[in-house]
mmCIF file of C-alpha atoms in Angstrom:
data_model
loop_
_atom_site.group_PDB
_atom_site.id
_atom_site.type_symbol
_atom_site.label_atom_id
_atom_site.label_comp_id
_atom_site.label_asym_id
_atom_site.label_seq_id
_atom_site.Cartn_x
_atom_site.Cartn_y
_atom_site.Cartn_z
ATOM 1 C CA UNK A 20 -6.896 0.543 14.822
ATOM 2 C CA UNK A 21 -7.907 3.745 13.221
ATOM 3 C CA UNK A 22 -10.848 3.938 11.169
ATOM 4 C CA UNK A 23 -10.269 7.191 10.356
ATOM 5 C CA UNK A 24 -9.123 11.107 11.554
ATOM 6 C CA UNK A 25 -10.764 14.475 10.726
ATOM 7 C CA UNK A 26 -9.231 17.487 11.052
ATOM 8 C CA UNK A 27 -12.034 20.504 11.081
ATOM 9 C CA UNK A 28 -12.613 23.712 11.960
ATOM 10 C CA UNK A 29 -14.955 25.354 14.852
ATOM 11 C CA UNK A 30 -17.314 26.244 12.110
ATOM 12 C CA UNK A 31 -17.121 22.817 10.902
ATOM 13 C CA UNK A 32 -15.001 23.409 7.736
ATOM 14 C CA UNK A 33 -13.290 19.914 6.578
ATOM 15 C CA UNK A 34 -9.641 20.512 6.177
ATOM 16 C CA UNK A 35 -8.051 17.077 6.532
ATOM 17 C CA UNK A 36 -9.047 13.921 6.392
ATOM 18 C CA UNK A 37 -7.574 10.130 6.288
ATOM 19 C CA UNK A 38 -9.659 7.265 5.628
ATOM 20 C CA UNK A 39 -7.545 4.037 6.667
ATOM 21 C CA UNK A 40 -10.611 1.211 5.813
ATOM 22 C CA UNK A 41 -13.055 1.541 2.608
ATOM 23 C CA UNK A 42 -16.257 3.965 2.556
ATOM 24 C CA UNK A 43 -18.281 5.272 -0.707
ATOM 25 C CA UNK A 44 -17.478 8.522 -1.389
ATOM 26 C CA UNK A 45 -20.980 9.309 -0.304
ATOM 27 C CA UNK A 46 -20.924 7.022 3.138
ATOM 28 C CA UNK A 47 -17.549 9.210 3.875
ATOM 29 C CA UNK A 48 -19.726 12.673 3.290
ATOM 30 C CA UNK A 49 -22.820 11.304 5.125
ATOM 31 C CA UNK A 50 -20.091 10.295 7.861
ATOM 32 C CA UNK A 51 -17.907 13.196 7.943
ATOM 33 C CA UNK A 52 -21.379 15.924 8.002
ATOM 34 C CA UNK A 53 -22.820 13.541 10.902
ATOM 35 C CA UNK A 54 -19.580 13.719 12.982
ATOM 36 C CA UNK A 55 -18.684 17.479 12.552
ATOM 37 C CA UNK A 56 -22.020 18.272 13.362
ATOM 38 C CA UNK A 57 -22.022 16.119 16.867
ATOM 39 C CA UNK A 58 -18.312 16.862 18.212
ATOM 40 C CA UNK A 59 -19.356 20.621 17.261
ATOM 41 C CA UNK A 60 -22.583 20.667 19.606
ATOM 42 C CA UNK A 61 -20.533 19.427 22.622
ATOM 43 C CA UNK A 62 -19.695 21.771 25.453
ATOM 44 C CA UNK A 63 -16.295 22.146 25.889
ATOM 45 C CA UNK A 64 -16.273 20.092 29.381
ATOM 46 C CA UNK A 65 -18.001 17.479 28.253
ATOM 47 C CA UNK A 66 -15.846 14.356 27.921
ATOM 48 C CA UNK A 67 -13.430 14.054 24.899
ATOM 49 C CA UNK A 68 -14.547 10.105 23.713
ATOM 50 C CA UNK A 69 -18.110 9.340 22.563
ATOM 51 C CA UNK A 70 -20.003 6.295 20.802
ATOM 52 C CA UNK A 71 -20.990 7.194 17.585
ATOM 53 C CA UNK A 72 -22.484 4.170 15.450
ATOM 54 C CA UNK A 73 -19.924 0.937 15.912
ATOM 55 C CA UNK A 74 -17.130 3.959 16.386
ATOM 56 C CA UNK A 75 -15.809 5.382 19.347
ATOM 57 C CA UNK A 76 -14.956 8.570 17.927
ATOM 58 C CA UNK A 77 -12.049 10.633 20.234
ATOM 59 C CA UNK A 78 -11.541 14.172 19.272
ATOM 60 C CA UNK A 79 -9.566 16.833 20.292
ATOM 61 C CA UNK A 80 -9.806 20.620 20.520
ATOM 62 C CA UNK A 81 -6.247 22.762 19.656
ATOM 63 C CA UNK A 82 -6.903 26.398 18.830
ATOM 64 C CA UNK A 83 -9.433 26.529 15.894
ATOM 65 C CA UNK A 84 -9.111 22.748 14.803
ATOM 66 C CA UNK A 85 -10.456 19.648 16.049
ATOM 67 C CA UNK A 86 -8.889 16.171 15.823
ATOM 68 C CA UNK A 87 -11.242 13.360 15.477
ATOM 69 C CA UNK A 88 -10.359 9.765 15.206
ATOM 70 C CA UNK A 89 -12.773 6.961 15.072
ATOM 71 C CA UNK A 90 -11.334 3.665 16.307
ATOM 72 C CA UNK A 91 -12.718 0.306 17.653
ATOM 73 C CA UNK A 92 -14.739 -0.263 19.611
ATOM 74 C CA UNK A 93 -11.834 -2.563 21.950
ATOM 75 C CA UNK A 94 -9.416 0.131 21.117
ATOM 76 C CA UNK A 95 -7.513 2.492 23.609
ATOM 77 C CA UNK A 96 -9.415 6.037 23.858
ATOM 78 C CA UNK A 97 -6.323 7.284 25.749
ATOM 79 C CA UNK A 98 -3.557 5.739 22.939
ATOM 80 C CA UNK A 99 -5.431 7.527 20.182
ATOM 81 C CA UNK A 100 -5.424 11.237 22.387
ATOM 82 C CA UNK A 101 -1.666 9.997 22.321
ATOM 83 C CA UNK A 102 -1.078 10.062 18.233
ATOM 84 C CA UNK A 103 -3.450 12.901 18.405
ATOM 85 C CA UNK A 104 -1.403 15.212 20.520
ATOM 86 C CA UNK A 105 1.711 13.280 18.613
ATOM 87 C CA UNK A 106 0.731 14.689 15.663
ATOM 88 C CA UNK A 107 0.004 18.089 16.681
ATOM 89 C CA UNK A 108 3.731 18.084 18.135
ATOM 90 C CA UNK A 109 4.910 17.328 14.875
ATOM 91 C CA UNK A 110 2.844 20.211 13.146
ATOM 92 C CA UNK A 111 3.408 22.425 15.632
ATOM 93 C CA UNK A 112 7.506 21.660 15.606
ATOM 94 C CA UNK A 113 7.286 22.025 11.451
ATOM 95 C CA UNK A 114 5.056 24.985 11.072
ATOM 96 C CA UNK A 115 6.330 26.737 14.427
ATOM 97 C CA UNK A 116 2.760 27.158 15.961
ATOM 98 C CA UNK A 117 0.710 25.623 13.938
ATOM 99 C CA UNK A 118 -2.946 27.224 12.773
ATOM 100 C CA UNK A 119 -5.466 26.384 10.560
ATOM 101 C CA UNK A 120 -3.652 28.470 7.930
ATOM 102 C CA UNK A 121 -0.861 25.886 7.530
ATOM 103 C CA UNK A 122 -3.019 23.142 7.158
ATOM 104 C CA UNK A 123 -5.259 24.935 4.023
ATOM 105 C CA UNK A 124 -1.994 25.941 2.349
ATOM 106 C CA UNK A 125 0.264 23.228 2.971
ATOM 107 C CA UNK A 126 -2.108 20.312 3.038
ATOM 108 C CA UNK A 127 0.324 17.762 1.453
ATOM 109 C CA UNK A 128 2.737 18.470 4.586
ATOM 110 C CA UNK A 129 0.338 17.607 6.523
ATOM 111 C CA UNK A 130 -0.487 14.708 4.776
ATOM 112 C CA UNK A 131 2.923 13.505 4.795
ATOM 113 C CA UNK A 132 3.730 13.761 8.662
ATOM 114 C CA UNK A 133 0.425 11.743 8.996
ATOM 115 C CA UNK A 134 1.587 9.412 6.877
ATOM 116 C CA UNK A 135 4.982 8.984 8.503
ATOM 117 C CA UNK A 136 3.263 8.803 11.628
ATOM 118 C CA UNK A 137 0.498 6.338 10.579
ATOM 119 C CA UNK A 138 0.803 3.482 7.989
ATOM 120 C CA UNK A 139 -2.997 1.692 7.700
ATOM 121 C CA UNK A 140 -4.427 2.947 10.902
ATOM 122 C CA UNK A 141 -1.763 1.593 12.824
ATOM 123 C CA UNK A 142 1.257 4.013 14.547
ATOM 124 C CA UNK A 143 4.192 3.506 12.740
ATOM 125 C CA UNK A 144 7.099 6.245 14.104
ATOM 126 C CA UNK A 145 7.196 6.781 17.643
ATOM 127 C CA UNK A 146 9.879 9.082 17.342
ATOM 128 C CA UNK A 147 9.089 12.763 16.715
ATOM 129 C CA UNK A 148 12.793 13.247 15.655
ATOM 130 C CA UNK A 149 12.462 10.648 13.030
ATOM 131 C CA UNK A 150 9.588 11.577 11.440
ATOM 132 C CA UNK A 151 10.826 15.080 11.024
ATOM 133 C CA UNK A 152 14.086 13.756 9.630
ATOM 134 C CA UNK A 153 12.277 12.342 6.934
ATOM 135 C CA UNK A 154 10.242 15.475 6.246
ATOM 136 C CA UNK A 155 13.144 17.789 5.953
ATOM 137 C CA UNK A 156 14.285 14.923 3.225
ATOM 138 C CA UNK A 157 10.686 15.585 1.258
ATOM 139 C CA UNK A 158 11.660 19.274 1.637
ATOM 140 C CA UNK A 159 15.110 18.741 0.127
ATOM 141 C CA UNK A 160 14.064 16.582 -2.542
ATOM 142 C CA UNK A 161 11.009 18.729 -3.365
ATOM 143 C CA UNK A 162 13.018 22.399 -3.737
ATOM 144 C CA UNK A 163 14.089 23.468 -7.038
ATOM 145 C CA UNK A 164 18.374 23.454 -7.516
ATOM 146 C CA UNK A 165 18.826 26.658 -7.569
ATOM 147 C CA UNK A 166 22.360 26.561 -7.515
ATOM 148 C CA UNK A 167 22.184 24.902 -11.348
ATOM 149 C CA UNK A 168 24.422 26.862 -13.772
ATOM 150 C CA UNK A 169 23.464 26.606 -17.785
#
């Protein structure tokens, strides 16, 4: 199960994160400041799973973001680079190519394909074409009518 995913930037700017079991707000900062800075010292070859505290965190590298997810300790490394790359398909097929843009200025997108993705740490949509059904239904629900005559 996911404890929880990061998304952050090569100069280790927090721009997304999902906590799917209780922390303080000042264990999460502690947390979040102590993982940045270790995934950020790594070389690039160096594997992409580590053991960090009672985690084994799995992170990702795609353009200027990293995805970081900490799981269990008896949990699959190579199921969680699964819902990783998962969910960048799913940005990536929203946004066109996704960047780090898209996920400052349309956070709550973000949020939501996460969300339809994941439910409590678990995976919950397996299908890319689902999820994305149910964003486009968000989008309709969210724009203004602007065919509305007074």
């Amino acid at each position: 199960m996911l404890q929880f995913m990061l998304l952050f930037s090569r100069q280790g700017k927090l721009r997304l994160q999902k906590w799917y079991t209780p922390h303080l707000e000042k264990q999460k900062k502690k947390i979040t400041r102590e993982l940045i800075a270790t995934v950020l010292t790594r070389k690039p070859k160096m594997c992409n799973f580590l053991e960090w505290r009672d985690y084994k965190i799995v992170y990702k590298r795609y353009a200027s973001l990293y995805f970081c997810c900490a799981i269990e300790e008896n949990d699959n490394e190579l199921l969680t680079l699964e819902i990783i790359h998962r969910y960048v398909e799913l940005l990536d097929k929203y946004f066109g190519s996704v960047c780090e843009l898209d996920i400052i200025f349309n956070f709550e997108k973000a949020y939501f394909m996460l969300d339809e993705l994941m439910l409590g740490g678990e995976i919950q949509e397996t299908s890319k074409k689902n999820v994305l059904k149910a964003i486009q239904a968000q989008d309709l629900l969210s724009e203004p009518d602007f065919y509305e005559v007074n």
